[in-house]
XYZ file of C-alpha atoms in Angstrom:
210
model
C 0.011 -0.136 0.032
C 0.917 3.600 -0.735
C 0.397 6.501 1.564
C -1.415 7.985 -1.107
C -4.040 5.008 -0.832
C -3.429 4.451 2.395
C -5.078 8.233 3.347
C -6.978 7.463 0.395
C -8.844 4.816 1.982
C -8.802 7.266 5.450
C -11.441 9.286 3.063
C -8.742 12.304 2.107
C -9.057 12.097 -1.615
C -7.080 13.885 -3.317
C -3.546 13.700 -5.074
C 0.015 13.808 -5.076
C 1.967 16.870 -6.590
C 5.314 17.319 -6.264
C 6.250 16.828 -1.923
C 2.616 18.129 -0.964
C -0.609 15.507 -0.952
C -3.689 17.762 -1.710
C -7.321 17.447 -0.380
C -9.984 19.067 -0.185
C -10.233 20.216 4.001
C -11.496 17.479 6.289
C -12.462 19.088 8.738
C -13.859 22.686 6.955
C -17.559 21.721 7.649
C -16.716 21.245 11.335
C -14.708 23.886 11.309
C -16.522 26.450 9.592
C -20.074 25.566 8.758
C -19.549 24.445 5.301
C -17.134 22.347 3.130
C -13.610 22.835 1.382
C -15.242 23.928 -2.284
C -11.639 24.426 -3.339
C -8.867 21.981 -1.918
C -6.810 24.511 0.314
C -5.701 21.451 2.603
C -2.102 20.426 2.330
C 0.128 17.164 3.676
C 4.095 18.460 3.422
C 4.759 14.366 3.000
C 8.605 14.844 3.843
C 7.932 17.196 7.310
C 4.893 15.062 7.877
C 2.310 17.951 8.675
C -0.432 19.057 7.478
C -2.523 22.548 6.811
C -5.710 23.667 5.811
C -4.984 27.594 4.036
C -8.085 28.290 4.339
C -9.462 27.718 7.651
C -5.875 27.808 9.492
C -6.417 23.933 11.133
C -3.049 22.655 10.742
C -0.472 19.421 12.568
C 1.188 16.264 12.454
C 0.602 13.898 9.805
C 0.363 11.357 12.669
C -2.690 13.645 14.414
C -4.317 13.760 10.523
C -4.288 9.639 10.490
C -5.712 9.584 14.103
C -8.471 11.946 13.454
C -9.210 10.531 10.115
C -8.942 6.788 10.846
C -10.133 7.145 14.794
C -8.230 6.061 18.063
C -8.325 2.528 16.824
C -5.938 3.470 13.857
C -3.464 2.392 15.945
C -4.230 -1.477 16.662
C -4.116 -1.541 12.188
C -1.989 0.544 11.424
C 1.040 1.599 13.755
C 3.200 4.619 13.387
C 5.920 2.837 12.354
C 4.360 1.751 9.347
C 3.035 5.675 8.507
C 6.758 6.077 8.810
C 7.345 3.603 6.396
C 4.959 5.367 3.923
C 5.989 7.898 4.088
C 10.005 7.248 3.500
C 9.070 5.160 0.235
C 7.398 8.468 -0.760
C 10.473 10.283 -0.135
C 12.631 7.557 -1.524
C 10.447 7.022 -4.903
C 11.311 10.706 -5.454
C 14.774 10.408 -4.571
C 15.056 7.418 -7.236
C 13.291 9.243 -9.673
C 15.418 12.196 -10.237
C 18.516 10.082 -9.640
C 17.020 8.198 -12.441
C 17.023 10.856 -14.946
C 20.420 12.512 -14.054
C 22.235 9.212 -13.881
C 25.380 9.045 -16.022
C 26.375 6.836 -18.983
C 28.561 3.749 -16.907
C 31.598 5.033 -20.526
C 31.724 7.793 -18.158
C 34.081 5.809 -15.357
C 36.428 4.783 -18.931
C 38.729 7.268 -18.230
C 39.339 6.355 -15.066
C 42.531 3.291 -14.302
C 43.183 1.175 -11.263
C 44.905 2.074 -8.023
C 48.501 1.847 -8.806
C 49.863 -0.934 -6.081
C 52.181 2.396 -4.152
C 48.480 4.087 -4.053
C 46.668 1.065 -2.716
C 49.496 0.172 0.014
C 49.432 3.218 1.297
C 45.550 3.181 2.041
C 46.102 0.021 3.657
C 43.845 -2.234 1.885
C 44.098 -4.656 -0.979
C 43.599 -4.514 -5.248
C 40.952 -7.012 -4.836
C 38.445 -5.072 -2.012
C 39.423 -1.944 -4.057
C 38.108 -3.790 -7.787
C 34.553 -5.303 -5.515
C 34.085 -1.920 -4.842
C 35.062 -0.154 -8.063
C 37.476 2.230 -6.878
C 39.098 4.103 -9.473
C 41.927 6.168 -10.405
C 42.829 9.396 -12.197
C 46.855 9.154 -12.796
C 45.771 12.605 -14.515
C 45.677 14.091 -10.890
C 47.031 11.172 -8.856
C 43.275 11.423 -7.249
C 40.948 8.496 -6.279
C 37.738 7.968 -8.050
C 34.829 6.775 -5.702
C 31.461 6.001 -7.478
C 28.081 7.797 -6.387
C 25.341 4.770 -7.163
C 21.791 4.467 -6.501
C 21.315 1.676 -4.399
C 24.234 -0.302 -6.263
C 22.544 0.558 -9.713
C 22.206 3.792 -11.966
C 26.081 5.750 -11.632
C 24.848 9.494 -10.706
C 27.932 10.811 -9.986
C 31.645 10.429 -8.601
C 33.431 12.037 -5.756
C 37.610 13.045 -6.714
C 39.960 12.411 -3.749
C 43.642 13.464 -3.295
C 45.795 10.958 -2.681
C 47.994 12.930 -1.207
C 46.218 15.975 -0.054
C 43.042 16.441 1.704
C 40.241 18.086 -0.924
C 37.584 16.081 -2.061
C 35.006 16.989 -5.033
C 31.949 15.798 -6.435
C 31.179 15.203 -9.731
C 29.088 16.726 -10.955
C 28.679 19.492 -9.276
C 25.323 19.419 -7.103
C 25.576 15.458 -7.375
C 23.717 14.240 -4.227
C 25.822 12.755 -1.926
C 25.041 13.065 1.608
C 21.660 11.186 0.331
C 23.874 8.770 -0.566
C 26.075 6.467 1.742
C 29.192 4.478 0.138
C 29.187 0.598 -0.476
C 25.781 0.234 1.627
C 24.761 -2.227 0.155
C 26.938 -4.154 1.238
C 25.819 -4.163 4.880
C 21.899 -2.977 3.863
C 20.616 -6.430 5.277
C 22.629 -6.824 8.160
C 22.459 -6.314 11.866
C 24.274 -3.112 12.300
C 26.510 -0.759 10.026
C 29.868 0.744 10.653
C 30.090 4.273 9.470
C 32.890 6.011 8.967
C 34.617 9.254 7.530
C 36.012 8.405 4.059
C 34.858 6.124 1.868
C 38.615 4.438 1.286
C 38.150 2.993 5.357
C 35.100 0.623 3.527
C 37.902 -1.483 1.326
C 40.042 -1.399 4.668
C 37.083 -3.023 6.976
C 36.194 -5.295 3.701
C 39.772 -6.521 4.342
C 39.608 -7.306 8.123
C 36.105 -9.391 6.953
C 34.007 -6.937 8.826
C 31.658 -7.675 5.783
């Protein structure tokens, strides 16, 4: 079940428009004495809040669901279930955006395997580098760390100096803050180890952490 169909099942008949679920205000008649004839009610999915721009009714998404479904809704549908539906909307929007802006695999063809000396300096094996698609730009002596969506579409890469501390993301604006390097390797594990540098994941891999 999607969040849209869930809200519709509770009687909130509307549609998803970007980040907003727009519908007639369900409390309009109760608050003003007449129904909302021109939909002025919206739910911000990502912020999990709602507001009617006509009567001023506002609150959290959870309180809206309780209002629509009654206090007993939690017996059949918990708040964690609701958060799951919210996450689906947010993730799917990001997926569509990323896929629309994905890069061809041939973009990586200008890079090569890291030299043995660089791999030794960082303390991981060539096997780990190859498994994790860690590449090398011989023109700038920099690491190339592909940024993929769920181990799928290529949406960019990070350029990280080998000797220096500078790094940058290509293309400019690639949503690296919304992705974790090699997360797919531990997405089904009971625990996750978060490290500062993507290259540290190769070290952990060689030590059997995943």
